[in-house]
Amino acid sequence: MQQMDFDNTLGRYIGQLNTALSMALNQELQRAKVDVTSEQFRLLTHLWKEDGLSQIILAERTGRDRGSITRMLDILENKGFTVRVADKNDRRINNIYLTKKGRSIQLGAVSCAQVVLSKITEGFSESERKELHQLLKKASENFER
């Protein structure tokens, strides 16, 4: 059986980077007094792009199960960022809409994300940034087939 250096795998580095990004974004959001977590931000990005998505679609797009999306939406609703509206054609489906307050935090939250994302490629040339972006996109697409 082939030995594997678990501390030096691509999966380990991607996992560490994901954890570091999440923690850094949480800190930046707190510093800027934007009252959402990195996970809530991720969900909100889908609504900022396309308001009125169903809970089911939000779960699919964020890679979360329906239960965790429900809990996250409960929090966002309690904070006044979103509202649930029963679908006109199927009342069993809830569509999620941003409130004025939910739309108002977009600029600040996105600024926080940009600060954190710029740190990933600090010291990279423009061609290295583009190459990393292309390679990560290609790797992600391998799981979408």
Short mmCIF file of N, CA, C and O in Angstrom, two decimals:
data_model
loop_
_atom_site.label_atom_id
_atom_site.label_comp_id
_atom_site.label_asym_id
_atom_site.label_seq_id
_atom_site.Cartn_x
_atom_site.Cartn_y
_atom_site.Cartn_z
N MET A 1 0.84 -1.18 0.00
CA MET A 1 0.00 0.00 0.00
C MET A 1 0.89 1.25 0.00
O MET A 1 1.85 1.34 0.73
N GLN A 2 0.51 2.22 -0.83
CA GLN A 2 1.27 3.44 -0.97
C GLN A 2 1.05 4.37 0.22
O GLN A 2 -0.08 4.56 0.66
N GLN A 3 2.13 4.90 0.76
CA GLN A 3 2.04 5.84 1.87
C GLN A 3 1.62 7.21 1.35
O GLN A 3 1.98 7.61 0.26
N MET A 4 0.86 7.92 2.15
CA MET A 4 0.40 9.25 1.76
C MET A 4 0.81 10.24 2.83
O MET A 4 0.60 10.02 4.02
N ASP A 5 1.39 11.34 2.40
CA ASP A 5 1.76 12.42 3.30
C ASP A 5 0.54 13.31 3.50
O ASP A 5 0.34 14.28 2.77
N PHE A 6 -0.28 12.97 4.47
CA PHE A 6 -1.56 13.65 4.67
C PHE A 6 -1.41 15.15 4.96
O PHE A 6 -2.32 15.93 4.69
N ASP A 7 -0.28 15.54 5.53
CA ASP A 7 -0.09 16.95 5.85
C ASP A 7 0.29 17.78 4.63
O ASP A 7 0.35 19.00 4.71
N ASN A 8 0.53 17.10 3.51
CA ASN A 8 1.04 17.80 2.34
C ASN A 8 0.20 17.52 1.10
O ASN A 8 0.72 17.50 0.00
N THR A 9 -1.11 17.32 1.29
CA THR A 9 -1.98 17.04 0.15
C THR A 9 -2.70 18.31 -0.30
O THR A 9 -2.88 19.25 0.48
N LEU A 10 -3.12 18.30 -1.53
CA LEU A 10 -3.89 19.41 -2.06
C LEU A 10 -5.17 19.60 -1.25
O LEU A 10 -5.58 20.72 -0.95
N GLY A 11 -5.80 18.49 -0.88
CA GLY A 11 -7.02 18.55 -0.06
C GLY A 11 -6.79 19.25 1.27
O GLY A 11 -7.62 20.04 1.72
N ARG A 12 -5.65 18.97 1.90
CA ARG A 12 -5.33 19.62 3.17
C ARG A 12 -5.18 21.12 2.99
O ARG A 12 -5.71 21.91 3.76
N TYR A 13 -4.47 21.53 1.94
CA TYR A 13 -4.26 22.96 1.70
C TYR A 13 -5.58 23.67 1.36
O TYR A 13 -5.83 24.78 1.83
N ILE A 14 -6.41 23.02 0.57
CA ILE A 14 -7.70 23.63 0.23
C ILE A 14 -8.56 23.74 1.48
O ILE A 14 -9.21 24.77 1.71
N GLY A 15 -8.56 22.71 2.32
CA GLY A 15 -9.32 22.75 3.57
C GLY A 15 -8.81 23.84 4.51
O GLY A 15 -9.61 24.57 5.12
N GLN A 16 -7.50 23.96 4.63
CA GLN A 16 -6.93 24.99 5.49
C GLN A 16 -7.28 26.39 4.97
O GLN A 16 -7.59 27.29 5.75
N LEU A 17 -7.21 26.54 3.65
CA LEU A 17 -7.54 27.82 3.05
C LEU A 17 -9.01 28.17 3.27
O LEU A 17 -9.35 29.30 3.62
N ASN A 18 -9.89 27.19 3.13
CA ASN A 18 -11.32 27.41 3.37
C ASN A 18 -11.57 27.84 4.81
O ASN A 18 -12.32 28.81 5.06
N THR A 19 -10.94 27.18 5.75
CA THR A 19 -11.09 27.53 7.17
C THR A 19 -10.54 28.92 7.44
O THR A 19 -11.19 29.73 8.12
N ALA A 20 -9.36 29.22 6.89
CA ALA A 20 -8.75 30.53 7.10
C ALA A 20 -9.61 31.64 6.50
O ALA A 20 -9.78 32.70 7.12
N LEU A 21 -10.16 31.40 5.31
CA LEU A 21 -11.03 32.39 4.67
C LEU A 21 -12.27 32.66 5.52
O LEU A 21 -12.67 33.81 5.71
N SER A 22 -12.88 31.60 5.99
CA SER A 22 -14.10 31.73 6.80
C SER A 22 -13.81 32.52 8.08
O SER A 22 -14.56 33.44 8.43
N MET A 23 -12.73 32.18 8.75
CA MET A 23 -12.38 32.87 9.99
C MET A 23 -12.04 34.34 9.72
O MET A 23 -12.47 35.23 10.46
N ALA A 24 -11.27 34.60 8.66
CA ALA A 24 -10.88 35.96 8.34
C ALA A 24 -12.10 36.80 7.95
O ALA A 24 -12.21 37.97 8.34
N LEU A 25 -13.02 36.21 7.20
CA LEU A 25 -14.22 36.94 6.82
C LEU A 25 -15.08 37.23 8.05
O LEU A 25 -15.61 38.35 8.19
N ASN A 26 -15.20 36.27 8.95
CA ASN A 26 -15.95 36.52 10.19
C ASN A 26 -15.34 37.69 10.96
O ASN A 26 -16.07 38.57 11.44
N GLN A 27 -14.02 37.72 11.06
CA GLN A 27 -13.34 38.81 11.78
C GLN A 27 -13.55 40.15 11.07
O GLN A 27 -13.81 41.17 11.72
N GLU A 28 -13.44 40.15 9.75
CA GLU A 28 -13.60 41.39 8.99
C GLU A 28 -15.04 41.91 9.09
O GLU A 28 -15.27 43.12 9.24
N LEU A 29 -16.01 41.00 9.01
CA LEU A 29 -17.42 41.40 9.15
C LEU A 29 -17.69 41.99 10.54
O LEU A 29 -18.38 43.00 10.67
N GLN A 30 -17.12 41.35 11.57
CA GLN A 30 -17.27 41.88 12.94
C GLN A 30 -16.62 43.25 13.07
O GLN A 30 -17.19 44.17 13.66
N ARG A 31 -15.40 43.39 12.52
CA ARG A 31 -14.68 44.66 12.59
C ARG A 31 -15.49 45.77 11.93
O ARG A 31 -15.57 46.89 12.44
N ALA A 32 -16.15 45.45 10.81
CA ALA A 32 -16.94 46.44 10.08
C ALA A 32 -18.36 46.58 10.63
O ALA A 32 -19.16 47.34 10.09
N LYS A 33 -18.65 45.83 11.68
CA LYS A 33 -19.98 45.85 12.31
C LYS A 33 -21.10 45.47 11.34
O LYS A 33 -22.20 46.05 11.37
N VAL A 34 -20.81 44.49 10.48
CA VAL A 34 -21.82 43.90 9.60
C VAL A 34 -22.29 42.65 10.33
O VAL A 34 -21.52 41.72 10.54
N ASP A 35 -23.54 42.63 10.73
CA ASP A 35 -24.06 41.61 11.64
C ASP A 35 -24.45 40.30 10.95
O ASP A 35 -25.59 39.85 11.05
N VAL A 36 -23.49 39.70 10.22
CA VAL A 36 -23.69 38.38 9.63
C VAL A 36 -22.40 37.59 9.77
O VAL A 36 -21.32 38.16 9.93
N THR A 37 -22.53 36.26 9.70
CA THR A 37 -21.36 35.39 9.70
C THR A 37 -20.96 35.11 8.25
O THR A 37 -21.70 35.41 7.31
N SER A 38 -19.82 34.48 8.07
CA SER A 38 -19.37 34.14 6.72
C SER A 38 -20.35 33.20 6.04
O SER A 38 -20.59 33.32 4.83
N GLU A 39 -20.96 32.28 6.78
CA GLU A 39 -21.94 31.37 6.20
C GLU A 39 -23.22 32.10 5.79
O GLU A 39 -23.80 31.83 4.75
N GLN A 40 -23.65 33.02 6.62
CA GLN A 40 -24.82 33.83 6.29
C GLN A 40 -24.53 34.71 5.08
O GLN A 40 -25.37 34.88 4.20
N PHE A 41 -23.31 35.25 5.03
CA PHE A 41 -22.89 36.06 3.89
C PHE A 41 -22.98 35.24 2.60
O PHE A 41 -23.51 35.71 1.59
N ARG A 42 -22.50 34.02 2.66
CA ARG A 42 -22.52 33.14 1.48
C ARG A 42 -23.96 32.95 0.97
O ARG A 42 -24.22 33.00 -0.22
N LEU A 43 -24.88 32.73 1.88
CA LEU A 43 -26.29 32.59 1.50
C LEU A 43 -26.83 33.90 0.92
O LEU A 43 -27.49 33.90 -0.11
N LEU A 44 -26.51 35.00 1.57
CA LEU A 44 -27.00 36.30 1.12
C LEU A 44 -26.50 36.65 -0.28
O LEU A 44 -27.21 37.30 -1.04
N THR A 45 -25.29 36.21 -0.64
CA THR A 45 -24.76 36.53 -1.97
C THR A 45 -25.68 35.99 -3.06
O THR A 45 -25.83 36.61 -4.11
N HIS A 46 -26.31 34.86 -2.81
CA HIS A 46 -27.24 34.29 -3.80
C HIS A 46 -28.50 35.14 -3.92
O HIS A 46 -29.04 35.31 -5.01
N LEU A 47 -28.95 35.69 -2.79
CA LEU A 47 -30.15 36.54 -2.82
C LEU A 47 -29.84 37.92 -3.40
O LEU A 47 -30.68 38.50 -4.07
N TRP A 48 -28.64 38.43 -3.16
CA TRP A 48 -28.27 39.71 -3.76
C TRP A 48 -28.21 39.58 -5.29
O TRP A 48 -28.50 40.53 -6.00
N LYS A 49 -27.86 38.40 -5.73
CA LYS A 49 -27.80 38.16 -7.18
C LYS A 49 -29.19 37.88 -7.75
O LYS A 49 -29.52 38.31 -8.84
N GLU A 50 -30.00 37.12 -7.00
CA GLU A 50 -31.33 36.71 -7.47
C GLU A 50 -32.28 36.60 -6.28
O GLU A 50 -32.37 35.56 -5.63
N ASP A 51 -32.95 37.67 -5.98
CA ASP A 51 -33.87 37.71 -4.84
C ASP A 51 -35.08 36.82 -5.10
O ASP A 51 -35.50 36.64 -6.24
N GLY A 52 -35.64 36.23 -4.04
CA GLY A 52 -36.85 35.43 -4.16
C GLY A 52 -36.61 33.96 -4.43
O GLY A 52 -37.53 33.25 -4.85
N LEU A 53 -35.39 33.48 -4.18
CA LEU A 53 -35.11 32.05 -4.38
C LEU A 53 -35.82 31.23 -3.31
O LEU A 53 -36.05 31.70 -2.20
N SER A 54 -36.14 30.00 -3.65
CA SER A 54 -36.76 29.12 -2.66
C SER A 54 -35.70 28.57 -1.71
O SER A 54 -34.50 28.57 -2.03
N GLN A 55 -36.15 28.10 -0.57
CA GLN A 55 -35.23 27.50 0.39
C GLN A 55 -34.52 26.30 -0.24
O GLN A 55 -33.33 26.08 0.02
N ILE A 56 -35.22 25.55 -1.06
CA ILE A 56 -34.64 24.36 -1.70
C ILE A 56 -33.50 24.78 -2.62
O ILE A 56 -32.41 24.18 -2.60
N ILE A 57 -33.71 25.80 -3.43
CA ILE A 57 -32.66 26.26 -4.34
C ILE A 57 -31.48 26.82 -3.55
O ILE A 57 -30.32 26.58 -3.90
N LEU A 58 -31.76 27.55 -2.47
CA LEU A 58 -30.67 28.07 -1.64
C LEU A 58 -29.85 26.93 -1.05
O LEU A 58 -28.62 27.02 -0.99
N ALA A 59 -30.50 25.88 -0.63
CA ALA A 59 -29.78 24.72 -0.09
C ALA A 59 -28.88 24.11 -1.17
O ALA A 59 -27.71 23.81 -0.91
N GLU A 60 -29.42 23.95 -2.37
CA GLU A 60 -28.63 23.38 -3.46
C GLU A 60 -27.44 24.26 -3.81
O GLU A 60 -26.32 23.79 -3.98
N ARG A 61 -27.67 25.55 -3.92
CA ARG A 61 -26.60 26.47 -4.36
C ARG A 61 -25.52 26.68 -3.32
O ARG A 61 -24.39 27.00 -3.65
N THR A 62 -25.86 26.50 -2.05
CA THR A 62 -24.86 26.66 -0.99
C THR A 62 -24.26 25.33 -0.55
O THR A 62 -23.33 25.31 0.25
N GLY A 63 -24.80 24.23 -1.06
CA GLY A 63 -24.29 22.92 -0.66
C GLY A 63 -24.66 22.55 0.76
O GLY A 63 -23.98 21.76 1.41
N ARG A 64 -25.74 23.10 1.25
CA ARG A 64 -26.20 22.84 2.61
C ARG A 64 -27.45 21.98 2.59
O ARG A 64 -28.20 21.99 1.61
N ASP A 65 -27.71 21.29 3.70
CA ASP A 65 -28.96 20.54 3.78
C ASP A 65 -30.08 21.50 4.16
O ASP A 65 -29.85 22.61 4.64
N ARG A 66 -31.30 21.06 3.92
CA ARG A 66 -32.46 21.93 4.15
C ARG A 66 -32.60 22.38 5.60
O ARG A 66 -33.01 23.50 5.87
N GLY A 67 -32.25 21.50 6.52
CA GLY A 67 -32.34 21.84 7.94
C GLY A 67 -31.42 22.98 8.32
O GLY A 67 -31.82 23.91 9.04
N SER A 68 -30.18 22.95 7.85
CA SER A 68 -29.25 24.02 8.21
C SER A 68 -29.64 25.33 7.52
O SER A 68 -29.47 26.41 8.10
N ILE A 69 -30.20 25.24 6.31
CA ILE A 69 -30.69 26.45 5.63
C ILE A 69 -31.87 27.04 6.41
O ILE A 69 -31.94 28.26 6.60
N THR A 70 -32.75 26.19 6.89
CA THR A 70 -33.89 26.67 7.68
C THR A 70 -33.41 27.41 8.92
O THR A 70 -33.89 28.51 9.23
N ARG A 71 -32.43 26.83 9.63
CA ARG A 71 -31.90 27.47 10.83
C ARG A 71 -31.22 28.81 10.49
O ARG A 71 -31.39 29.80 11.19
N MET A 72 -30.46 28.82 9.39
CA MET A 72 -29.79 30.05 8.99
C MET A 72 -30.80 31.13 8.61
O MET A 72 -30.64 32.30 8.97
N LEU A 73 -31.85 30.73 7.90
CA LEU A 73 -32.89 31.68 7.53
C LEU A 73 -33.66 32.19 8.74
O LEU A 73 -34.06 33.36 8.77
N ASP A 74 -33.84 31.33 9.74
CA ASP A 74 -34.48 31.79 10.98
C ASP A 74 -33.68 32.94 11.58
O ASP A 74 -34.24 33.96 12.01
N ILE A 75 -32.36 32.78 11.61
CA ILE A 75 -31.49 33.82 12.18
C ILE A 75 -31.54 35.09 11.34
O ILE A 75 -31.69 36.19 11.88
N LEU A 76 -31.42 34.92 10.01
CA LEU A 76 -31.45 36.10 9.13
C LEU A 76 -32.79 36.83 9.20
O LEU A 76 -32.84 38.06 9.15
N GLU A 77 -33.86 36.06 9.36
CA GLU A 77 -35.19 36.67 9.50
C GLU A 77 -35.31 37.41 10.83
O GLU A 77 -35.83 38.52 10.88
N ASN A 78 -34.81 36.79 11.90
CA ASN A 78 -34.85 37.44 13.22
C ASN A 78 -34.03 38.73 13.25
O ASN A 78 -34.36 39.66 13.97
N LYS A 79 -32.97 38.77 12.45
CA LYS A 79 -32.15 39.98 12.36
C LYS A 79 -32.76 41.02 11.42
O LYS A 79 -32.27 42.14 11.34
N GLY A 80 -33.81 40.63 10.71
CA GLY A 80 -34.49 41.57 9.83
C GLY A 80 -33.91 41.67 8.43
O GLY A 80 -34.23 42.60 7.69
N PHE A 81 -33.06 40.71 8.03
CA PHE A 81 -32.43 40.76 6.71
C PHE A 81 -33.25 40.09 5.61
O PHE A 81 -33.08 40.42 4.43
N THR A 82 -34.08 39.14 5.98
CA THR A 82 -34.86 38.39 4.99
C THR A 82 -36.29 38.16 5.49
O THR A 82 -36.56 38.28 6.69
N VAL A 83 -37.17 37.82 4.55
CA VAL A 83 -38.52 37.37 4.88
C VAL A 83 -38.85 36.17 4.02
O VAL A 83 -38.37 36.05 2.89
N ARG A 84 -39.67 35.29 4.59
CA ARG A 84 -40.17 34.14 3.83
C ARG A 84 -41.56 34.48 3.32
O ARG A 84 -42.38 34.99 4.06
N VAL A 85 -41.79 34.14 2.05
CA VAL A 85 -43.10 34.35 1.46
C VAL A 85 -43.51 33.05 0.78
O VAL A 85 -42.75 32.49 -0.01
N ALA A 86 -44.71 32.57 1.12
CA ALA A 86 -45.19 31.33 0.50
C ALA A 86 -45.33 31.53 -1.00
O ALA A 86 -45.80 32.58 -1.47
N ASP A 87 -44.89 30.54 -1.75
CA ASP A 87 -44.97 30.58 -3.21
C ASP A 87 -46.43 30.67 -3.65
O ASP A 87 -47.30 30.01 -3.08
N LYS A 88 -46.70 31.48 -4.68
CA LYS A 88 -48.07 31.67 -5.16
C LYS A 88 -48.67 30.38 -5.70
O LYS A 88 -49.87 30.14 -5.55
N ASN A 89 -47.84 29.56 -6.33
CA ASN A 89 -48.33 28.33 -6.97
C ASN A 89 -48.29 27.11 -6.07
O ASN A 89 -49.00 26.14 -6.32
N ASP A 90 -47.43 27.14 -5.05
CA ASP A 90 -47.30 25.98 -4.15
C ASP A 90 -46.96 26.51 -2.76
O ASP A 90 -45.81 26.84 -2.47
N ARG A 91 -47.96 26.58 -1.91
CA ARG A 91 -47.78 27.18 -0.58
C ARG A 91 -46.84 26.38 0.32
O ARG A 91 -46.44 26.85 1.37
N ARG A 92 -46.47 25.17 -0.10
CA ARG A 92 -45.49 24.39 0.68
C ARG A 92 -44.07 24.93 0.48
O ARG A 92 -43.18 24.62 1.25
N ILE A 93 -43.89 25.73 -0.55
CA ILE A 93 -42.57 26.28 -0.88
C ILE A 93 -42.48 27.70 -0.37
O ILE A 93 -43.37 28.52 -0.60
N ASN A 94 -41.38 27.99 0.33
CA ASN A 94 -41.11 29.36 0.79
C ASN A 94 -40.07 30.00 -0.11
O ASN A 94 -39.00 29.42 -0.33
N ASN A 95 -40.39 31.17 -0.62
CA ASN A 95 -39.41 31.96 -1.36
C ASN A 95 -38.83 32.98 -0.39
O ASN A 95 -39.56 33.54 0.45
N ILE A 96 -37.54 33.22 -0.51
CA ILE A 96 -36.85 34.09 0.43
C ILE A 96 -36.53 35.41 -0.26
O ILE A 96 -35.92 35.44 -1.33
N TYR A 97 -36.94 36.49 0.39
CA TYR A 97 -36.71 37.83 -0.15
C TYR A 97 -35.89 38.65 0.84
O TYR A 97 -36.05 38.52 2.06
N LEU A 98 -35.05 39.48 0.28
CA LEU A 98 -34.29 40.42 1.09
C LEU A 98 -35.21 41.55 1.55
O LEU A 98 -36.08 41.99 0.80
N THR A 99 -34.99 42.02 2.74
CA THR A 99 -35.65 43.23 3.21
C THR A 99 -34.77 44.42 2.83
O THR A 99 -33.64 44.24 2.34
N LYS A 100 -35.26 45.60 3.09
CA LYS A 100 -34.45 46.80 2.86
C LYS A 100 -33.15 46.70 3.66
O LYS A 100 -32.07 47.03 3.16
N LYS A 101 -33.26 46.23 4.88
CA LYS A 101 -32.09 46.07 5.74
C LYS A 101 -31.12 45.05 5.14
O LYS A 101 -29.90 45.24 5.18
N GLY A 102 -31.65 43.97 4.58
CA GLY A 102 -30.80 42.94 3.96
C GLY A 102 -30.06 43.46 2.74
O GLY A 102 -28.91 43.09 2.50
N ARG A 103 -30.71 44.32 1.99
CA ARG A 103 -30.05 44.93 0.83
C ARG A 103 -29.04 45.98 1.27
O ARG A 103 -28.01 46.17 0.63
N SER A 104 -29.32 46.62 2.39
CA SER A 104 -28.47 47.74 2.84
C SER A 104 -27.09 47.29 3.30
O SER A 104 -26.16 48.10 3.31
N ILE A 105 -26.92 46.04 3.69
CA ILE A 105 -25.61 45.58 4.17
C ILE A 105 -24.74 45.03 3.05
O ILE A 105 -23.58 44.70 3.28
N GLN A 106 -25.27 44.95 1.83
CA GLN A 106 -24.53 44.33 0.74
C GLN A 106 -23.17 45.02 0.50
O GLN A 106 -22.14 44.34 0.44
N LEU A 107 -23.16 46.31 0.37
CA LEU A 107 -21.93 47.02 0.06
C LEU A 107 -20.86 46.79 1.13
O LEU A 107 -19.71 46.48 0.82
N GLY A 108 -21.24 46.92 2.39
CA GLY A 108 -20.29 46.71 3.48
C GLY A 108 -19.79 45.29 3.56
O GLY A 108 -18.59 45.04 3.76
N ALA A 109 -20.70 44.33 3.38
CA ALA A 109 -20.31 42.92 3.44
C ALA A 109 -19.40 42.55 2.28
O ALA A 109 -18.40 41.83 2.46
N VAL A 110 -19.72 43.03 1.09
CA VAL A 110 -18.89 42.75 -0.08
C VAL A 110 -17.51 43.37 0.08
O VAL A 110 -16.50 42.76 -0.29
N SER A 111 -17.44 44.56 0.64
CA SER A 111 -16.14 45.19 0.90
C SER A 111 -15.30 44.33 1.83
O SER A 111 -14.09 44.17 1.61
N CYS A 112 -15.93 43.76 2.84
CA CYS A 112 -15.22 42.86 3.76
C CYS A 112 -14.69 41.64 3.01
O CYS A 112 -13.53 41.23 3.21
N ALA A 113 -15.51 41.07 2.16
CA ALA A 113 -15.10 39.90 1.39
C ALA A 113 -13.93 40.24 0.46
O ALA A 113 -12.99 39.45 0.33
N GLN A 114 -13.97 41.41 -0.14
CA GLN A 114 -12.89 41.81 -1.04
C GLN A 114 -11.57 41.96 -0.29
O GLN A 114 -10.52 41.57 -0.80
N VAL A 115 -11.62 42.49 0.91
CA VAL A 115 -10.41 42.61 1.74
C VAL A 115 -9.82 41.23 1.99
O VAL A 115 -8.61 41.00 1.83
N VAL A 116 -10.67 40.30 2.37
CA VAL A 116 -10.21 38.94 2.70
C VAL A 116 -9.71 38.22 1.45
O VAL A 116 -8.65 37.59 1.47
N LEU A 117 -10.45 38.33 0.36
CA LEU A 117 -10.06 37.63 -0.87
C LEU A 117 -8.75 38.17 -1.44
O LEU A 117 -7.97 37.41 -2.02
N SER A 118 -8.50 39.45 -1.27
CA SER A 118 -7.25 40.00 -1.79
C SER A 118 -6.03 39.42 -1.06
O SER A 118 -4.94 39.33 -1.62
N LYS A 119 -6.24 39.01 0.18
CA LYS A 119 -5.15 38.42 0.97
C LYS A 119 -4.69 37.08 0.38
O LYS A 119 -3.52 36.73 0.47
N ILE A 120 -5.61 36.34 -0.24
CA ILE A 120 -5.25 35.03 -0.80
C ILE A 120 -4.13 35.14 -1.81
O ILE A 120 -3.21 34.33 -1.82
N THR A 121 -4.21 36.16 -2.65
CA THR A 121 -3.24 36.27 -3.74
C THR A 121 -2.22 37.39 -3.50
O THR A 121 -1.58 37.86 -4.44
N GLU A 122 -2.07 37.77 -2.25
CA GLU A 122 -1.07 38.78 -1.90
C GLU A 122 0.30 38.30 -2.36
O GLU A 122 0.69 37.16 -2.09
N GLY A 123 1.00 39.15 -3.09
CA GLY A 123 2.33 38.78 -3.58
C GLY A 123 2.32 38.00 -4.88
O GLY A 123 3.38 37.62 -5.38
N PHE A 124 1.15 37.74 -5.43
CA PHE A 124 1.04 37.02 -6.71
C PHE A 124 1.11 38.03 -7.86
O PHE A 124 0.64 39.16 -7.72
N SER A 125 1.66 37.60 -8.98
CA SER A 125 1.57 38.42 -10.18
C SER A 125 0.16 38.28 -10.75
O SER A 125 -0.59 37.38 -10.35
N GLU A 126 -0.19 39.16 -11.68
CA GLU A 126 -1.52 39.08 -12.31
C GLU A 126 -1.70 37.75 -13.02
O GLU A 126 -2.77 37.14 -12.95
N SER A 127 -0.66 37.26 -13.68
CA SER A 127 -0.78 35.97 -14.39
C SER A 127 -0.94 34.82 -13.40
O SER A 127 -1.68 33.87 -13.67
N GLU A 128 -0.31 34.90 -12.23
CA GLU A 128 -0.49 33.87 -11.21
C GLU A 128 -1.91 33.89 -10.66
O GLU A 128 -2.50 32.84 -10.42
N ARG A 129 -2.45 35.09 -10.45
CA ARG A 129 -3.84 35.21 -9.98
C ARG A 129 -4.80 34.56 -10.97
O ARG A 129 -5.69 33.81 -10.59
N LYS A 130 -4.63 34.88 -12.25
CA LYS A 130 -5.50 34.33 -13.29
C LYS A 130 -5.36 32.82 -13.37
O LYS A 130 -6.35 32.10 -13.49
N GLU A 131 -4.13 32.33 -13.29
CA GLU A 131 -3.90 30.88 -13.37
C GLU A 131 -4.54 30.16 -12.18
O GLU A 131 -5.19 29.13 -12.36
N LEU A 132 -4.37 30.69 -10.98
CA LEU A 132 -4.98 30.09 -9.80
C LEU A 132 -6.49 30.06 -9.95
O LEU A 132 -7.13 29.04 -9.68
N HIS A 133 -7.07 31.16 -10.39
CA HIS A 133 -8.51 31.24 -10.59
C HIS A 133 -8.97 30.17 -11.58
O HIS A 133 -9.94 29.44 -11.32
N GLN A 134 -8.28 30.05 -12.69
CA GLN A 134 -8.66 29.07 -13.71
C GLN A 134 -8.53 27.64 -13.20
O GLN A 134 -9.40 26.80 -13.45
N LEU A 135 -7.46 27.36 -12.47
CA LEU A 135 -7.24 26.00 -11.97
C LEU A 135 -8.28 25.62 -10.91
O LEU A 135 -8.79 24.50 -10.91
N LEU A 136 -8.58 26.55 -10.01
CA LEU A 136 -9.59 26.27 -8.99
C LEU A 136 -10.98 26.10 -9.61
O LEU A 136 -11.74 25.22 -9.20
N LYS A 137 -11.28 26.91 -10.62
CA LYS A 137 -12.55 26.78 -11.32
C LYS A 137 -12.63 25.42 -12.01
O LYS A 137 -13.64 24.72 -11.93
N LYS A 138 -11.56 25.02 -12.65
CA LYS A 138 -11.52 23.73 -13.34
C LYS A 138 -11.68 22.58 -12.34
O LYS A 138 -12.42 21.63 -12.59
N ALA A 139 -11.01 22.68 -11.21
CA ALA A 139 -11.13 21.63 -10.18
C ALA A 139 -12.56 21.56 -9.65
O ALA A 139 -13.10 20.46 -9.45
N SER A 140 -13.21 22.71 -9.44
CA SER A 140 -14.60 22.73 -8.97
C SER A 140 -15.52 22.09 -9.99
O SER A 140 -16.45 21.34 -9.63
N GLU A 141 -15.27 22.38 -11.25
CA GLU A 141 -16.12 21.82 -12.32
C GLU A 141 -16.02 20.31 -12.39
O GLU A 141 -16.95 19.64 -12.85
N ASN A 142 -14.91 19.74 -11.94
CA ASN A 142 -14.77 18.28 -11.94
C ASN A 142 -15.83 17.61 -11.07
O ASN A 142 -16.18 16.45 -11.28
N PHE A 143 -16.33 18.33 -10.07
CA PHE A 143 -17.34 17.78 -9.17
C PHE A 143 -18.76 18.10 -9.61
O PHE A 143 -19.72 17.65 -9.01
N GLU A 144 -18.89 18.89 -10.66
CA GLU A 144 -20.21 19.27 -11.15
C GLU A 144 -20.69 18.34 -12.26
O GLU A 144 -21.79 18.51 -12.77
N ARG A 145 -19.87 17.42 -12.66
CA ARG A 145 -20.25 16.51 -13.75
C ARG A 145 -21.03 15.33 -13.25
O ARG A 145 -21.01 14.90 -12.19
#
